[in-house]
Backbone as ProteinMPNN parsed JSONL, in Angstrom:
{"seq_chain_A": "MDAGVGDHGRGRAARMSWVWIIAGIVVLGAVLAVTRVLRRFVMAFALAAGVMLGLHMRDNPAEAAAGLSVMVAGLGLARPLRRMMFGGIF", "coords_chain_A": {"N_chain_A": [[138.724, -7.478, 94.609], [138.569, -5.275, 91.969], [138.383, -1.772, 91.641], [136.685, -0.8, 89.668], [135.063, -2.81, 88.71], [132.325, -5.171, 88.815], [129.537, -4.316, 90.856], [130.725, -2.385, 92.65], [130.73, 0.375, 92.956], [127.891, 1.19, 93.157], [126.219, 1.804, 95.358], [127.023, 4.204, 96.373], [126.517, 5.948, 94.441], [123.777, 5.53, 94.133], [123.049, 6.725, 96.854], [124.02, 9.451, 96.153], [122.371, 10.204, 94.477], [119.76, 10.135, 96.009], [120.352, 12.126, 97.772], [120.457, 14.573, 96.047], [117.671, 14.628, 95.318], [116.417, 14.813, 97.7], [117.462, 17.358, 98.466], [116.65, 18.936, 96.289], [113.874, 18.765, 96.675], [113.803, 20.077, 99.281], [114.712, 22.735, 98.285], [112.774, 23.419, 96.664], [110.629, 23.661, 98.084], [111.591, 25.793, 99.703], [111.419, 27.703, 97.771], [108.768, 27.918, 96.981], [107.706, 28.952, 99.266], [108.386, 31.477, 99.34], [107.193, 32.683, 97.099], [105.665, 34.965, 96.499], [107.299, 37.083, 96.973], [109.199, 36.649, 95.277], [108.056, 36.956, 92.965], [107.498, 39.631, 92.879], [109.898, 40.728, 92.894], [110.767, 39.84, 90.45], [109.006, 41.252, 88.848], [109.904, 43.973, 89.54], [112.51, 43.946, 88.468], [111.67, 43.394, 85.771], [110.482, 45.826, 85.308], [112.612, 47.749, 85.736], [114.281, 46.684, 83.694], [113.088, 47.321, 81.358], [112.833, 50.172, 81.401], [115.485, 50.679, 81.094], [115.908, 49.435, 78.325], [114.21, 51.009, 76.977], [115.891, 53.411, 77.181], [118.031, 52.255, 75.807], [116.976, 52.378, 73.352], [117.497, 54.39, 71.71], [120.21, 54.279, 70.777], [120.226, 51.67, 69.522], [117.817, 50.628, 67.989], [116.422, 48.248, 66.806], [117.626, 45.971, 68.279], [116.861, 46.784, 71.042], [113.94, 46.781, 70.827], [113.647, 43.986, 70.151], [114.669, 42.872, 72.591], [112.866, 44.013, 74.409], [110.467, 42.807, 73.407], [110.801, 40.167, 73.87], [110.954, 40.131, 76.713], [108.307, 40.928, 77.617], [106.825, 38.938, 76.359], [107.799, 36.657, 77.889], [106.929, 37.52, 80.588], [104.283, 37.66, 80.065], [103.618, 34.943, 79.479], [104.183, 33.987, 82.177], [102.191, 33.716, 84.025], [100.118, 31.746, 82.949], [101.919, 29.58, 82.8], [102.593, 29.379, 85.456], [100.085, 28.571, 86.498], [99.86, 26.018, 85.096], [101.88, 24.552, 86.344], [101.333, 24.449, 88.815], [98.712, 23.542, 89.359], [96.15, 24.943, 88.385], [95.18, 24.599, 85.749], [95.138, 21.851, 85.232]], "CA_chain_A": [[137.894, -7.159, 93.519], [139.006, -3.914, 91.296], [137.039, -0.833, 91.918], [136.0, -0.625, 88.225], [134.485, -4.415, 88.394], [131.265, -5.401, 89.714], [128.578, -3.299, 91.528], [131.356, -1.745, 93.941], [130.26, 1.746, 93.157], [126.506, 1.509, 92.992], [125.787, 2.325, 96.743], [127.451, 5.602, 96.405], [125.895, 6.484, 93.134], [122.32, 5.564, 94.763], [123.014, 7.629, 97.752], [124.086, 10.499, 95.845], [120.9, 10.712, 93.659], [118.89, 10.533, 96.923], [120.7, 13.323, 98.186], [120.162, 15.257, 95.384], [116.337, 14.519, 95.395], [115.999, 15.497, 98.865], [117.956, 18.817, 98.386], [115.675, 19.553, 95.445], [112.643, 19.07, 97.386], [113.904, 21.334, 100.302], [114.794, 24.043, 97.532], [111.547, 23.684, 95.843], [109.707, 24.048, 99.25], [111.737, 27.151, 100.089], [110.903, 28.799, 96.731], [107.148, 28.142, 97.097], [107.478, 29.816, 100.479], [108.595, 32.817, 99.043], [106.942, 33.099, 95.535], [105.214, 36.285, 96.386], [108.461, 37.924, 97.122], [110.054, 36.485, 94.105], [107.27, 37.429, 91.693], [107.687, 41.003, 93.182], [111.567, 41.037, 92.587], [110.826, 39.831, 88.934], [108.378, 42.639, 88.405], [110.594, 45.139, 89.621], [113.475, 43.709, 87.616], [111.235, 43.817, 84.48], [110.361, 47.492, 85.126], [114.099, 48.494, 85.551], [114.882, 46.398, 82.379], [112.162, 47.99, 80.412], [113.362, 51.416, 81.484], [116.898, 50.62, 80.179], [115.625, 48.995, 77.048], [113.627, 52.277, 76.499], [116.933, 54.347, 77.067], [118.991, 51.775, 74.78], [116.247, 52.465, 71.875], [118.129, 55.631, 70.953], [121.351, 53.725, 70.22], [120.023, 50.497, 68.619], [116.404, 50.404, 68.156], [116.069, 46.924, 66.69], [118.069, 45.396, 69.514], [115.928, 47.08, 72.174], [112.625, 46.071, 70.623], [113.566, 42.536, 70.381], [114.745, 42.378, 73.79], [111.543, 44.402, 75.014], [109.206, 41.918, 73.115], [110.916, 38.832, 74.443], [110.714, 40.064, 78.012], [106.887, 41.058, 77.684], [106.481, 37.548, 75.984], [108.013, 35.999, 78.97], [105.914, 37.981, 81.591], [102.858, 37.301, 79.64], [103.474, 33.497, 79.796], [104.369, 33.558, 83.569], [100.787, 33.219, 84.69], [99.845, 30.386, 82.492], [102.7, 28.638, 83.173], [102.526, 28.861, 86.927], [98.868, 27.631, 86.733], [99.815, 24.777, 84.673], [102.698, 23.768, 87.163], [100.638, 24.457, 90.371], [97.452, 22.892, 89.219], [95.173, 25.758, 87.799], [94.682, 24.248, 84.453], [94.952, 20.519, 84.965]], "C_chain_A": [[138.64, -5.561, 93.087], [137.776, -3.172, 91.464], [136.29, -0.629, 90.75], [135.037, -1.951, 87.908], [133.4, -4.578, 89.227], [130.265, -4.252, 90.085], [129.379, -2.643, 92.767], [130.873, -0.254, 94.053], [128.887, 2.181, 93.146], [126.097, 2.168, 94.237], [125.985, 3.626, 96.699], [126.71, 6.403, 95.436], [124.302, 6.618, 93.596], [122.337, 6.611, 95.634], [123.011, 9.007, 97.403], [122.795, 11.219, 95.34], [119.807, 10.924, 94.854], [119.164, 11.825, 97.742], [120.155, 14.473, 97.438], [118.572, 15.546, 95.302], [115.871, 15.213, 96.538], [116.357, 16.946, 98.915], [117.171, 19.306, 97.354], [114.309, 19.769, 95.894], [112.439, 19.962, 98.494], [114.038, 22.619, 99.495], [113.308, 24.32, 97.086], [110.477, 24.272, 97.08], [109.945, 25.349, 99.616], [111.192, 28.273, 99.127], [109.504, 28.93, 96.882], [106.869, 29.049, 98.278], [107.514, 31.074, 100.351], [108.174, 33.48, 97.457], [106.454, 34.439, 95.463], [106.453, 37.383, 96.286], [109.106, 37.996, 95.776], [109.437, 36.949, 92.794], [107.354, 39.192, 91.945], [109.119, 41.524, 92.696], [111.395, 40.96, 90.934], [110.063, 40.764, 88.201], [109.143, 43.778, 88.521], [111.587, 45.083, 88.689], [113.063, 44.116, 86.154], [110.897, 45.163, 84.219], [111.546, 48.028, 84.808], [114.538, 48.062, 83.996], [114.211, 47.172, 81.303], [112.518, 49.494, 80.234], [114.819, 51.437, 80.697], [116.843, 50.249, 78.858], [115.239, 50.427, 76.282], [114.803, 53.224, 76.215], [117.807, 53.59, 75.967], [118.198, 51.997, 73.33], [117.024, 53.499, 71.194], [119.397, 54.984, 70.275], [121.08, 52.48, 69.307], [118.823, 49.928, 68.854], [115.895, 48.964, 67.914], [116.325, 45.917, 67.907], [117.13, 45.636, 70.858], [114.633, 46.485, 71.801], [112.633, 44.697, 70.857], [113.793, 42.09, 71.755], [113.569, 42.789, 74.962], [110.556, 43.306, 74.747], [109.348, 40.561, 73.845], [110.509, 38.91, 75.923], [109.046, 40.228, 78.434], [106.204, 39.798, 77.305], [106.707, 36.738, 77.491], [107.167, 36.359, 80.244], [104.544, 37.611, 81.227], [102.635, 35.801, 80.078], [103.8, 33.154, 81.376], [103.112, 32.923, 84.274], [100.373, 31.929, 84.433], [100.571, 29.304, 82.645], [102.707, 28.274, 84.756], [100.967, 28.22, 87.258], [98.871, 26.282, 86.364], [100.712, 23.887, 85.829], [102.056, 23.572, 88.455], [99.241, 24.101, 90.355], [96.161, 23.594, 88.925], [94.506, 25.014, 86.754], [94.501, 22.629, 84.416], [94.319, 20.162, 86.17]], "O_chain_A": [[139.177, -4.854, 93.94], [136.609, -3.563, 91.463], [135.132, -0.24, 90.909], [134.35, -2.003, 86.888], [133.479, -4.144, 90.376], [130.35, -3.217, 89.425], [128.765, -2.383, 93.801], [130.651, 0.254, 95.152], [128.621, 3.383, 93.129], [125.551, 3.258, 94.064], [125.017, 4.315, 97.022], [126.327, 7.535, 95.733], [123.678, 7.668, 93.438], [121.638, 7.567, 95.295], [122.295, 9.807, 98.005], [122.324, 12.32, 95.623], [118.991, 11.834, 94.706], [118.266, 12.462, 98.292], [119.462, 15.307, 98.021], [118.23, 16.726, 95.22], [115.031, 16.108, 96.449], [115.545, 17.73, 99.407], [116.928, 20.489, 97.596], [113.649, 20.76, 95.582], [111.378, 20.526, 98.763], [113.5, 23.617, 99.973], [112.796, 25.433, 97.199], [109.681, 25.197, 96.913], [109.019, 26.123, 99.86], [110.7, 29.356, 99.444], [109.025, 30.064, 96.912], [105.907, 29.817, 98.277], [106.845, 31.835, 101.051], [108.679, 34.434, 96.867], [106.741, 35.117, 94.476], [106.432, 38.375, 95.558], [109.48, 39.028, 95.218], [110.065, 37.257, 91.781], [107.233, 39.905, 90.949], [109.319, 42.627, 92.188], [111.813, 41.864, 90.212], [110.371, 41.086, 87.054], [109.08, 44.612, 87.617], [111.706, 46.081, 87.979], [113.718, 44.868, 85.433], [110.984, 45.656, 83.094], [111.69, 48.706, 83.791], [115.033, 48.867, 83.207], [114.883, 47.633, 80.381], [112.515, 50.022, 79.122], [115.087, 52.22, 79.785], [117.721, 50.706, 78.127], [115.794, 50.863, 75.274], [114.808, 53.829, 75.143], [118.348, 54.345, 75.159], [118.798, 51.793, 72.274], [117.159, 53.371, 69.977], [119.538, 55.257, 69.083], [121.801, 52.351, 68.317], [118.615, 49.004, 69.64], [115.058, 48.475, 68.673], [115.454, 45.209, 68.412], [116.76, 44.708, 71.577], [114.224, 45.603, 72.557], [111.822, 44.165, 71.615], [113.238, 41.07, 72.163], [113.356, 42.2, 76.022], [109.858, 42.868, 75.662], [108.408, 39.924, 74.321], [109.846, 38.003, 76.427], [108.603, 39.702, 79.455], [105.118, 39.523, 77.815], [105.742, 36.276, 78.098], [106.734, 35.422, 80.914], [103.731, 37.274, 82.087], [101.733, 35.44, 80.834], [103.64, 31.989, 81.739], [103.075, 31.876, 84.92], [100.237, 31.066, 85.3], [100.082, 28.175, 82.646], [102.807, 27.133, 85.205], [100.781, 27.457, 88.206], [98.202, 25.423, 86.938], [100.363, 22.76, 86.178], [102.265, 22.555, 89.117], [98.57, 24.362, 91.353], [95.109, 22.997, 89.153], [93.299, 24.794, 86.855], [93.73, 22.156, 83.581], [93.964, 18.998, 86.36]]}, "name": "protein", "num_of_chains": 1, "seq": "MDAGVGDHGRGRAARMSWVWIIAGIVVLGAVLAVTRVLRRFVMAFALAAGVMLGLHMRDNPAEAAAGLSVMVAGLGLARPLRRMMFGGIF"}
């Protein structure tokens, strides 16, 4: 049989999808184990970005205000999204 005919390649594709599913579960478990550390890093990054956007306000106020508003909105939605994903609302 030719390599492109029949179900010759289905087994490998199915194995690859299972590999990706297992890898995703492992990564998700690792991320859940360090969520507090990640949240602290995000807050530190947001603080540093806010300071830099404040300094950028001198050069281009509209751009800095837009970036700052988007960042604040994202941080404001972080807690409700986390509750929805991990069972607080549902």
